[in-house]
Short mmCIF file of C-alpha atoms in Angstrom, two decimals:
data_model
loop_
_atom_site.label_atom_id
_atom_site.label_comp_id
_atom_site.label_asym_id
_atom_site.label_seq_id
_atom_site.Cartn_x
_atom_site.Cartn_y
_atom_site.Cartn_z
CA UNK A 160 1.67 12.48 -58.15
CA UNK A 161 2.92 11.76 -54.67
CA UNK A 162 6.29 10.17 -54.08
CA UNK A 163 7.12 8.46 -50.84
CA UNK A 164 10.14 8.10 -48.57
CA UNK A 165 9.81 4.73 -46.92
CA UNK A 166 10.66 3.74 -43.37
CA UNK A 167 12.07 0.21 -43.46
CA UNK A 168 13.99 -2.09 -41.11
CA UNK A 169 17.69 -1.24 -40.94
CA UNK A 170 18.97 -4.47 -42.49
CA UNK A 171 16.72 -4.12 -45.54
CA UNK A 172 17.46 -0.39 -45.55
CA UNK A 173 21.18 -0.81 -46.16
CA UNK A 174 20.90 -3.91 -48.35
CA UNK A 175 18.38 -2.27 -50.68
CA UNK A 176 20.38 0.88 -51.24
CA UNK A 177 23.58 -1.10 -51.77
CA UNK A 178 21.82 -3.06 -54.52
CA UNK A 179 20.11 -0.08 -56.11
CA UNK A 180 22.99 2.37 -55.76
CA UNK A 181 20.80 4.97 -54.03
CA UNK A 182 22.19 7.38 -51.44
CA UNK A 183 19.55 7.17 -48.70
CA UNK A 184 21.24 9.78 -46.53
CA UNK A 185 22.10 9.82 -42.86
CA UNK A 186 19.14 11.96 -41.78
CA UNK A 187 15.72 10.65 -40.78
CA UNK A 188 12.91 10.93 -43.34
CA UNK A 189 11.47 13.98 -41.57
CA UNK A 190 14.83 15.81 -41.53
CA UNK A 191 15.22 17.08 -45.10
CA UNK A 192 16.16 20.21 -46.97
CA UNK A 193 13.61 23.05 -46.54
CA UNK A 194 12.73 21.91 -43.00
CA UNK A 195 11.78 24.26 -40.17
CA UNK A 196 13.34 23.40 -36.81
CA UNK A 197 12.01 24.71 -33.51
CA UNK A 198 13.49 28.06 -32.48
CA UNK A 199 14.73 29.17 -29.05
CA UNK A 200 14.11 28.84 -26.19
CA UNK A 201 13.71 25.17 -27.10
CA UNK A 202 16.70 23.14 -28.28
CA UNK A 203 16.18 21.33 -31.56
CA UNK A 204 17.69 18.00 -32.56
CA UNK A 205 18.66 16.46 -35.83
CA UNK A 206 18.73 12.68 -35.97
CA UNK A 207 18.96 9.79 -38.35
CA UNK A 208 20.35 6.34 -39.02
CA UNK A 209 23.62 4.72 -39.94
CA UNK A 210 25.35 1.44 -39.08
CA UNK A 211 25.16 0.47 -35.38
CA UNK A 212 27.79 2.15 -33.20
CA UNK A 213 29.19 4.25 -36.05
CA UNK A 214 30.49 7.69 -35.11
CA UNK A 215 28.73 10.68 -36.67
CA UNK A 216 29.93 14.26 -37.09
CA UNK A 217 27.43 17.05 -37.69
CA UNK A 218 28.38 20.56 -38.81
CA UNK A 219 25.93 23.40 -38.16
CA UNK A 220 26.45 27.15 -37.97
CA UNK A 221 30.26 26.75 -38.03
CA UNK A 222 30.18 24.33 -35.08
CA UNK A 223 31.07 20.63 -35.08
CA UNK A 224 29.05 18.11 -33.04
CA UNK A 225 30.17 14.51 -32.57
CA UNK A 226 28.05 11.57 -31.47
CA UNK A 227 27.80 7.78 -31.78
CA UNK A 228 24.92 5.74 -33.15
CA UNK A 229 23.26 3.32 -30.77
CA UNK A 230 22.89 -0.42 -31.29
CA UNK A 231 20.05 0.13 -33.74
CA UNK A 232 22.00 2.68 -35.77
CA UNK A 233 20.10 5.72 -34.53
CA UNK A 234 22.07 8.87 -33.84
CA UNK A 235 21.03 12.34 -32.71
CA UNK A 236 22.61 15.71 -32.01
CA UNK A 237 21.08 18.52 -29.95
CA UNK A 238 21.75 22.10 -31.03
CA UNK A 239 21.90 25.08 -28.68
CA UNK A 240 18.79 27.32 -28.63
CA UNK A 241 18.73 29.08 -32.00
CA UNK A 242 16.79 32.24 -32.77
CA UNK A 243 14.25 32.38 -35.58
CA UNK A 244 15.83 32.80 -38.98
CA UNK A 245 18.06 31.16 -41.53
CA UNK A 246 18.67 29.71 -44.00
CA UNK A 247 21.23 27.24 -42.69
CA UNK A 248 23.04 24.23 -44.08
CA UNK A 249 23.53 21.10 -41.94
CA UNK A 250 25.99 18.39 -42.91
CA UNK A 251 26.45 14.93 -41.40
CA UNK A 252 29.15 12.38 -42.08
CA UNK A 253 29.81 9.03 -40.45
CA UNK A 254 32.82 6.78 -39.85
CA UNK A 255 31.76 4.63 -42.81
CA UNK A 256 32.46 7.45 -45.24
CA UNK A 257 28.87 8.50 -45.91
CA UNK A 258 28.07 12.23 -46.11
CA UNK A 259 24.64 13.88 -46.26
CA UNK A 260 23.78 17.57 -46.52
CA UNK A 261 20.47 19.35 -46.04
CA UNK A 262 20.01 22.96 -47.15
CA UNK A 263 17.67 25.92 -46.73
CA UNK A 264 16.87 25.08 -43.10
CA UNK A 265 14.95 27.69 -41.09
CA UNK A 266 14.33 28.02 -37.36
CA UNK A 267 10.86 29.05 -36.28
CA UNK A 268 7.77 27.45 -34.72
CA UNK A 269 6.78 23.89 -35.57
CA UNK A 270 3.19 22.63 -35.27
CA UNK A 271 1.82 19.11 -35.59
CA UNK A 272 -1.67 18.90 -37.14
CA UNK A 273 -3.47 15.63 -36.47
CA UNK A 274 -6.87 13.97 -36.21
CA UNK A 275 -9.42 12.29 -38.44
CA UNK A 276 -11.31 13.35 -41.59
CA UNK A 277 -12.06 16.97 -40.65
CA UNK A 278 -8.35 17.57 -40.18
CA UNK A 279 -7.47 15.48 -43.22
CA UNK A 280 -9.83 17.46 -45.48
CA UNK A 281 -7.47 18.73 -48.17
CA UNK A 282 -6.96 22.33 -49.17
CA UNK A 283 -7.94 21.64 -52.78
CA UNK A 284 -11.48 20.83 -51.61
CA UNK A 285 -11.88 24.10 -49.66
CA UNK A 286 -14.17 26.68 -51.25
CA UNK A 287 -11.44 29.34 -51.55
CA UNK A 288 -8.32 27.20 -51.87
CA UNK A 289 -6.90 29.09 -54.86
CA UNK A 290 -7.02 32.31 -52.87
CA UNK A 291 -5.04 30.79 -50.00
CA UNK A 292 -2.51 29.11 -52.30
CA UNK A 293 -1.94 32.38 -54.11
CA UNK A 294 -1.48 34.12 -50.78
CA UNK A 295 0.89 31.40 -49.62
CA UNK A 296 3.01 31.79 -52.72
CA UNK A 297 2.95 35.57 -52.93
CA UNK A 298 3.00 36.76 -49.31
CA UNK A 299 4.45 34.00 -47.13
CA UNK A 300 7.82 34.46 -48.87
CA UNK A 301 8.93 30.89 -48.25
CA UNK A 302 8.62 31.25 -44.48
CA UNK A 303 6.01 28.47 -44.18
CA UNK A 304 7.11 24.91 -44.92
CA UNK A 305 5.12 21.68 -44.78
CA UNK A 306 5.57 17.92 -44.59
CA UNK A 307 2.95 15.16 -44.66
CA UNK A 308 3.21 11.81 -42.87
CA UNK A 309 2.03 8.84 -44.90
CA UNK A 310 -0.67 6.56 -43.43
CA UNK A 311 0.99 3.73 -41.55
CA UNK A 312 -0.50 1.39 -38.96
CA UNK A 313 1.99 -0.62 -36.95
CA UNK A 314 1.91 -3.08 -34.03
CA UNK A 315 5.11 -1.52 -32.65
CA UNK A 316 6.57 1.98 -32.74
CA UNK A 317 8.53 2.43 -35.97
CA UNK A 318 12.02 3.87 -35.97
CA UNK A 319 11.28 6.32 -38.78
CA UNK A 320 8.31 7.98 -40.46
CA UNK A 321 6.99 7.43 -43.95
CA UNK A 322 6.53 10.80 -45.66
CA UNK A 323 5.36 12.39 -48.89
CA UNK A 324 8.24 14.25 -50.59
CA UNK A 325 10.01 15.52 -47.46
CA UNK A 326 9.73 19.19 -46.50
CA UNK A 327 8.38 21.54 -49.18
CA UNK A 328 7.64 25.21 -49.73
CA UNK A 329 4.08 25.94 -50.98
CA UNK A 330 3.84 26.60 -54.71
CA UNK A 331 1.02 26.69 -57.24
CA UNK A 332 2.01 23.28 -58.52
CA UNK A 333 3.27 21.08 -55.68
CA UNK A 334 1.45 18.93 -53.12
CA UNK A 335 0.39 21.85 -50.93
CA UNK A 336 -3.06 21.61 -52.53
CA UNK A 337 -3.38 18.15 -50.93
CA UNK A 338 -2.33 19.41 -47.49
CA UNK A 339 -4.94 19.55 -44.68
CA UNK A 340 -6.97 22.73 -45.12
CA UNK A 341 -7.40 23.43 -41.38
CA UNK A 342 -3.64 23.24 -40.89
CA UNK A 343 -3.04 25.58 -43.85
CA UNK A 344 -5.57 28.15 -42.62
CA UNK A 345 -4.03 27.95 -39.14
CA UNK A 346 -0.69 28.83 -40.71
CA UNK A 347 -2.21 31.76 -42.56
CA UNK A 348 -3.61 33.23 -39.35
CA UNK A 349 -0.43 32.55 -37.40
CA UNK A 350 2.08 33.93 -39.89
CA UNK A 351 0.17 37.23 -39.93
CA UNK A 352 0.06 37.40 -36.14
CA UNK A 353 3.66 36.47 -35.34
CA UNK A 354 5.45 38.99 -37.51
CA UNK A 355 6.63 36.54 -40.15
CA UNK A 356 8.47 34.08 -37.89
CA UNK A 357 8.94 30.88 -39.95
CA UNK A 358 6.40 28.10 -39.48
CA UNK A 359 6.85 24.39 -39.97
CA UNK A 360 3.69 22.29 -40.41
CA UNK A 361 3.73 18.52 -39.86
CA UNK A 362 0.48 16.81 -40.89
CA UNK A 363 -0.30 13.33 -39.58
CA UNK A 364 -3.98 12.55 -40.20
CA UNK A 365 -6.37 9.78 -41.21
CA UNK A 366 -10.13 9.88 -41.62
CA UNK A 367 -12.46 7.51 -39.82
CA UNK A 368 -10.21 6.90 -36.82
CA UNK A 369 -10.64 6.60 -33.07
CA UNK A 370 -8.70 8.56 -30.47
CA UNK A 371 -7.33 5.33 -28.99
CA UNK A 372 -5.55 4.61 -32.30
CA UNK A 373 -3.51 7.80 -31.79
CA UNK A 374 -2.62 6.99 -28.16
CA UNK A 375 0.44 4.96 -27.10
CA UNK A 376 0.03 1.58 -25.48
CA UNK A 377 0.48 1.06 -21.76
CA UNK A 378 -1.64 1.41 -18.69
CA UNK A 379 -5.04 2.82 -19.59
CA UNK A 380 -6.63 4.98 -16.87
CA UNK A 381 -9.79 5.11 -19.00
CA UNK A 382 -10.24 1.32 -18.68
CA UNK A 383 -10.90 0.82 -22.35
CA UNK A 384 -8.75 -1.47 -24.50
CA UNK A 385 -9.45 -2.29 -28.15
CA UNK A 386 -7.56 -4.28 -30.82
CA UNK A 387 -6.88 -1.06 -32.74
CA UNK A 388 -5.22 0.65 -29.78
CA UNK A 389 -2.04 2.59 -30.63
CA UNK A 390 -1.47 1.43 -34.22
CA UNK A 391 -1.54 4.93 -35.72
CA UNK A 392 0.51 6.28 -32.85
CA UNK A 393 3.09 3.58 -33.55
CA UNK A 394 3.27 4.33 -37.26
CA UNK A 395 2.59 8.06 -37.54
CA UNK A 396 3.30 9.84 -34.21
CA UNK A 397 5.84 7.82 -32.22
CA UNK A 398 8.46 7.98 -35.02
CA UNK A 399 8.51 11.77 -34.57
CA UNK A 400 10.39 11.19 -31.31
CA UNK A 401 13.31 13.60 -31.39
CA UNK A 402 11.40 16.55 -32.80
CA UNK A 403 10.96 19.71 -30.76
CA UNK A 404 7.66 21.44 -31.56
CA UNK A 405 5.64 24.43 -30.36
CA UNK A 406 2.22 22.86 -30.33
CA UNK A 407 -0.43 20.49 -31.65
CA UNK A 408 -3.61 21.29 -33.58
CA UNK A 409 -6.06 18.40 -32.91
CA UNK A 410 -9.36 17.86 -34.78
CA UNK A 411 -11.00 14.51 -34.01
CA UNK A 412 -13.93 13.00 -32.15
CA UNK A 413 -16.71 11.85 -34.46
CA UNK A 414 -15.69 8.20 -34.43
CA UNK A 415 -15.83 8.19 -30.63
CA UNK A 416 -19.41 9.49 -30.52
CA UNK A 417 -20.87 6.25 -29.20
CA UNK A 418 -18.34 6.15 -26.35
CA UNK A 419 -18.45 9.85 -25.55
CA UNK A 420 -18.51 9.29 -21.80
CA UNK A 421 -14.90 8.05 -22.06
CA UNK A 422 -13.67 10.77 -24.40
CA UNK A 423 -12.63 13.37 -21.82
CA UNK A 424 -10.47 10.80 -20.06
CA UNK A 425 -9.05 9.58 -23.36
CA UNK A 426 -8.29 13.10 -24.55
CA UNK A 427 -6.45 13.95 -21.33
CA UNK A 428 -4.38 10.79 -21.74
CA UNK A 429 -3.62 11.63 -25.37
CA UNK A 430 -2.46 15.16 -24.52
CA UNK A 431 -0.23 13.95 -21.70
CA UNK A 432 1.29 11.13 -23.77
CA UNK A 433 2.18 13.48 -26.63
CA UNK A 434 3.68 16.01 -24.21
CA UNK A 435 5.78 13.17 -22.84
CA UNK A 436 6.83 12.12 -26.36
CA UNK A 437 7.98 15.61 -27.29
CA UNK A 438 9.49 16.16 -23.82
CA UNK A 439 7.57 19.38 -23.34
CA UNK A 440 5.03 19.59 -20.53
CA UNK A 441 4.06 23.11 -21.69
CA UNK A 442 3.36 21.93 -25.24
CA UNK A 443 0.52 24.07 -26.63
CA UNK A 444 -2.60 22.10 -27.48
CA UNK A 445 -5.21 23.62 -29.80
CA UNK A 446 -8.45 21.67 -29.68
CA UNK A 447 -10.78 22.32 -32.60
CA UNK A 448 -14.45 21.98 -31.71
CA UNK A 449 -16.24 19.48 -33.91
CA UNK A 450 -19.40 20.43 -35.75
CA UNK A 451 -22.86 20.73 -34.15
CA UNK A 452 -24.13 17.63 -35.94
CA UNK A 453 -26.44 15.55 -33.69
CA UNK A 454 -24.96 12.05 -33.66
CA UNK A 455 -27.75 10.28 -31.79
CA UNK A 456 -30.04 10.69 -28.81
CA UNK A 457 -28.39 7.72 -27.12
CA UNK A 458 -25.13 9.48 -26.26
CA UNK A 459 -24.02 12.72 -24.72
CA UNK A 460 -21.37 13.55 -27.29
CA UNK A 461 -22.98 16.86 -28.13
CA UNK A 462 -22.35 18.00 -24.58
CA UNK A 463 -18.60 17.66 -25.28
CA UNK A 464 -18.64 19.92 -28.33
#
């Protein structure tokens, strides 16, 4: 059964854990043990939350980094470019006496897999899922790690993500069987082609969704505004601000079939907005072609396939 790490407002965050006696940790919900951080030449960050304006010390690879949380309690530290490999331990402590440690951290290539139901289709439902899981366990040697973002619609960009279980290594028994199949197969192809460089897979998907839900608010060059605009971006993509990644694997489009004439414009805006979010204008974008299903004779969506 899934367990969840919840993103909550800071006041409730600290009050709840004081009452329950739970150590929530200084790191963000997506920065956990077993994570893969982006390798050189990019510079990866670790980030998290503490009390506003608290000082934070981070120890990594025998080096000490010092920073101060902002007025909302968010802190971040940028590491120098780090070659693929590991494992590493990263420790953070703040001026309030709290200490958090994450272990078994690798540096490699990080990919974000997103889209609607075709991307969300879980590995367990694939025709040969046991074969891939066995291969993942027996031949990937712990070099592929995964994390899944919980569904969350929000009217404003959240400070932190809601995740299932944090970062995990595929096993025969954990939640890898519920991970998006397309993302898992992408990893299988990639790990064989890149010589075993570690891979980190972040899945943020939801079936039956429009592209405009995954796009941040603001000026719309496509001249199309809907009430659902940006809510999934706010809850499931925007909170990843601070991550360095190699690329995106995007599989979506069916729900926009009736407005296909706008889709090219909307897709260009989505790509640019995510490159802006991850501060990488060369961010790789892998667009998966949707199926050859004929949606209707009243639109030209099939011409976009």
